[in-house]
């Protein structure tokens, strides 16, 4: 009857779509030569098609797979080779605008978390440049840099959310790698904070993290889940052990770092169990992500305040001793003057 419909394409391949033998859309580059195939990640923008009345309308699809990529969905959503959803014009438009609103919420949430961590990164990097003996500031700044890369939306780095599939997949893969590397620097930060010398577990966890990165390249989404959910928990367990070790040695302020680690693991696990396509899941994940920086900041602020207090007390003692020495010197000078006067 000539009805106008809208279709939405979801794919992790390259495709050409035909309606009654006529090409109506092309996403990526389809080729019989695998080296020339270029996959395309589609948006949820609907495609308008108009059926011809009085005849059977046939939709045909030509697909091609781009090899050599680690196929990753950063929100853990199923990755379809190709899916075509048909809807009426009004419903499709409503769904699309609703999706744009939810996408705006995602970008806003991640930008806020990423911006907060970016400020912490620059702060501790400056601290390190002023006093390079304190490696803890360098480790902590590098941890924040890795996590900032993960939390910032793709648009911040000049990468479109849709389009060239290879770019999207490599960015997602880099996020997984950054998460694992960030956990290494996090543990180094905890070690440096409490001067913990037994670091064999760091080597073991780093090897496990390297294996997880390889697994992510080979298995895509499953490996991404391991790198962003399981590996951080393993590193955090070692961080908890070090914090308890420090507290047993009367480093009471270590409880702030311990609290940040526990909250991170808790929110990370809860967020991982929810539907990753919801703002709530990403909000919980982001809150958990900044819990450790908050705990670290509290600990470092308390330590800085304690150091300043000690320096102020020492300064007062030095000033008191200087005044006492000056008074004694003046007294000696007076006695010497009196003796000289007596001798004359």
PDB file of N, CA and C in Angstrom, residues 124-132:
ATOM      1  N   UNK A 124      48.524  16.475  41.461  1.00  0.00           N
ATOM      2  CA  UNK A 124      49.596  15.631  41.993  1.00  0.00           C
ATOM      3  C   UNK A 124      50.804  15.588  41.066  1.00  0.00           C
ATOM      4  N   UNK A 125      50.590  15.861  39.792  1.00  0.00           N
ATOM      5  CA  UNK A 125      51.729  15.963  38.897  1.00  0.00           C
ATOM      6  C   UNK A 125      52.572  17.187  39.256  1.00  0.00           C
ATOM      7  N   UNK A 126      51.911  18.288  39.600  1.00  0.00           N
ATOM      8  CA  UNK A 126      52.629  19.491  40.050  1.00  0.00           C
ATOM      9  C   UNK A 126      53.352  19.212  41.362  1.00  0.00           C
ATOM     10  N   UNK A 127      52.696  18.506  42.288  1.00  0.00           N
ATOM     11  CA  UNK A 127      53.340  18.135  43.553  1.00  0.00           C
ATOM     12  C   UNK A 127      54.636  17.362  43.299  1.00  0.00           C
ATOM     13  N   UNK A 128      54.561  16.443  42.325  1.00  0.00           N
ATOM     14  CA  UNK A 128      55.747  15.622  42.040  1.00  0.00           C
ATOM     15  C   UNK A 128      56.872  16.466  41.464  1.00  0.00           C
ATOM     16  N   UNK A 129      56.560  17.404  40.578  1.00  0.00           N
ATOM     17  CA  UNK A 129      57.593  18.243  39.975  1.00  0.00           C
ATOM     18  C   UNK A 129      58.263  19.139  41.019  1.00  0.00           C
ATOM     19  N   UNK A 130      57.524  19.521  42.060  1.00  0.00           N
ATOM     20  CA  UNK A 130      58.101  20.351  43.112  1.00  0.00           C
ATOM     21  C   UNK A 130      58.960  19.528  44.073  1.00  0.00           C
ATOM     22  N   UNK A 131      58.614  18.267  44.245  1.00  0.00           N
ATOM     23  CA  UNK A 131      59.380  17.399  45.146  1.00  0.00           C
ATOM     24  C   UNK A 131      59.437  15.997  44.546  1.00  0.00           C
ATOM     25  N   UNK A 132      60.458  15.745  43.751  1.00  0.00           N
ATOM     26  CA  UNK A 132      60.549  14.488  43.013  1.00  0.00           C
ATOM     27  C   UNK A 132      60.967  13.318  43.879  1.00  0.00           C
TER      28      UNK A 132
END
